[in-house]
Amino acid sequence: EAQVTQNPRYLITVTGKKLTVTCSQNMNHEYMSWYRQDPGLGLRQIYYSMNVEVTDKGDVPEGYKVSRKEKRNFPLILESPSPNQTSLYFCASRRPGLAGAEQFFGPGTRLTVL
Amino acid sequence: QQQVKQSPQSLIVQKGGISIINCAYENTAFDYFPWYQQFPGKGPALLIAIRPDVSEKKEGRFTISFNKSAKQFSLHIMDSQPGDSATYFCAARPSNYQLIWGAGTKLIIKP
């Protein structure tokens, strides 16, 4: 089954404790991205990657890091989480350019930073 | 900054009624306008999309109406059902292919 998977689905942590949210897709998509979803603000892009070893900032990159060492994986790293990073996070993938019109989203990771 | 303004933020419709969600954009270079549907506990999924060379696209009970001169597009859900209760996002794609998202509309269909 074609899908985007994320782990963990739920995470409660404390301020300053480094964490990683994993994302993996099995559709051989070059393009992957991370979003956060907050009430009233919709989906805001954190980082995206056009291909392996190519990443770029989205609209809200502060406090986040990403890496793209393999085509299928795109982990999101919070080096020192803060309460304002409490949110619902989504990973997504698509084919590049005009052909990649549809984005496929993972099931989401609900993060709470105390 | 480019924006897509979506309204209303929330909407309650009786079963069988028509649900209408509106979006407005500023950039005339957008070339693709999708709508995504998100159920609780799930990621958004593409529902229907339109390109600016047509004024309307219909898929089952879902229709996108597109007004290029007014820079507006809307989603109409005919004969709304409780199973349509979800959050709906409009979006627009500029030339760099990074979607610009609306803020979302939470739709509740009352039985």
mmCIF file of C-alpha atoms in Angstrom, chain A residues 9 31 35 37 40 42-43 45 48 90 94 97-98 101-103 105-107, chain B residues 1 9 31-32 36 38 41-44 46 89 93 97-99 101-103:
data_model
loop_
_atom_site.group_PDB
_atom_site.id
_atom_site.type_symbol
_atom_site.label_atom_id
_atom_site.label_comp_id
_atom_site.label_asym_id
_atom_site.label_seq_id
_atom_site.Cartn_x
_atom_site.Cartn_y
_atom_site.Cartn_z
ATOM 1 C CA ARG A 9 2.016 9.322 16.579
ATOM 2 C CA TYR A 31 9.808 15.684 -2.839
ATOM 3 C CA TYR A 35 4.072 20.909 8.128
ATOM 4 C CA GLN A 37 -1.025 22.440 11.956
ATOM 5 C CA GLY A 40 -6.841 28.963 13.042
ATOM 6 C CA GLY A 42 -3.976 25.990 8.937
ATOM 7 C CA LEU A 43 -0.957 24.156 7.557
ATOM 8 C CA GLN A 45 5.402 24.448 5.992
ATOM 9 C CA TYR A 48 10.953 20.719 2.409
ATOM 10 C CA PHE A 90 2.467 16.218 9.245
ATOM 11 C CA ARG A 94 4.819 14.054 -3.870
ATOM 12 C CA GLY A 97 7.307 19.769 -10.412
ATOM 13 C CA LEU A 98 4.096 19.956 -12.364
ATOM 14 C CA ALA A 101 0.308 17.956 -8.086
ATOM 15 C CA GLU A 102 -1.044 15.729 -5.315
ATOM 16 C CA GLN A 103 0.579 15.653 -1.902
ATOM 17 C CA PHE A 105 0.215 13.120 3.908
ATOM 18 C CA GLY A 106 1.171 10.947 6.822
ATOM 19 C CA PRO A 107 -1.233 10.360 9.738
ATOM 20 C CA GLN B 1 3.638 37.581 1.236
ATOM 21 C CA GLN B 9 -13.487 29.257 9.762
ATOM 22 C CA ASP B 31 -1.765 27.617 -11.811
ATOM 23 C CA TYR B 32 -3.423 24.949 -9.706
ATOM 24 C CA TYR B 36 -7.937 18.855 0.679
ATOM 25 C CA GLN B 38 -9.030 16.082 6.603
ATOM 26 C CA GLY B 41 -6.925 11.867 13.458
ATOM 27 C CA LYS B 42 -5.904 11.690 9.805
ATOM 28 C CA GLY B 43 -3.703 13.641 7.446
ATOM 29 C CA PRO B 44 -5.238 15.807 4.719
ATOM 30 C CA LEU B 46 -6.701 15.543 -1.967
ATOM 31 C CA PHE B 89 -8.317 23.258 3.170
ATOM 32 C CA ARG B 93 0.221 26.635 -6.334
ATOM 33 C CA TYR B 97 5.344 24.494 -6.709
ATOM 34 C CA GLN B 98 5.171 25.168 -2.943
ATOM 35 C CA LEU B 99 1.490 25.166 -2.113
ATOM 36 C CA TRP B 101 -2.600 26.968 2.078
ATOM 37 C CA GLY B 102 -5.789 28.491 3.391
ATOM 38 C CA ALA B 103 -6.392 28.385 7.145
#
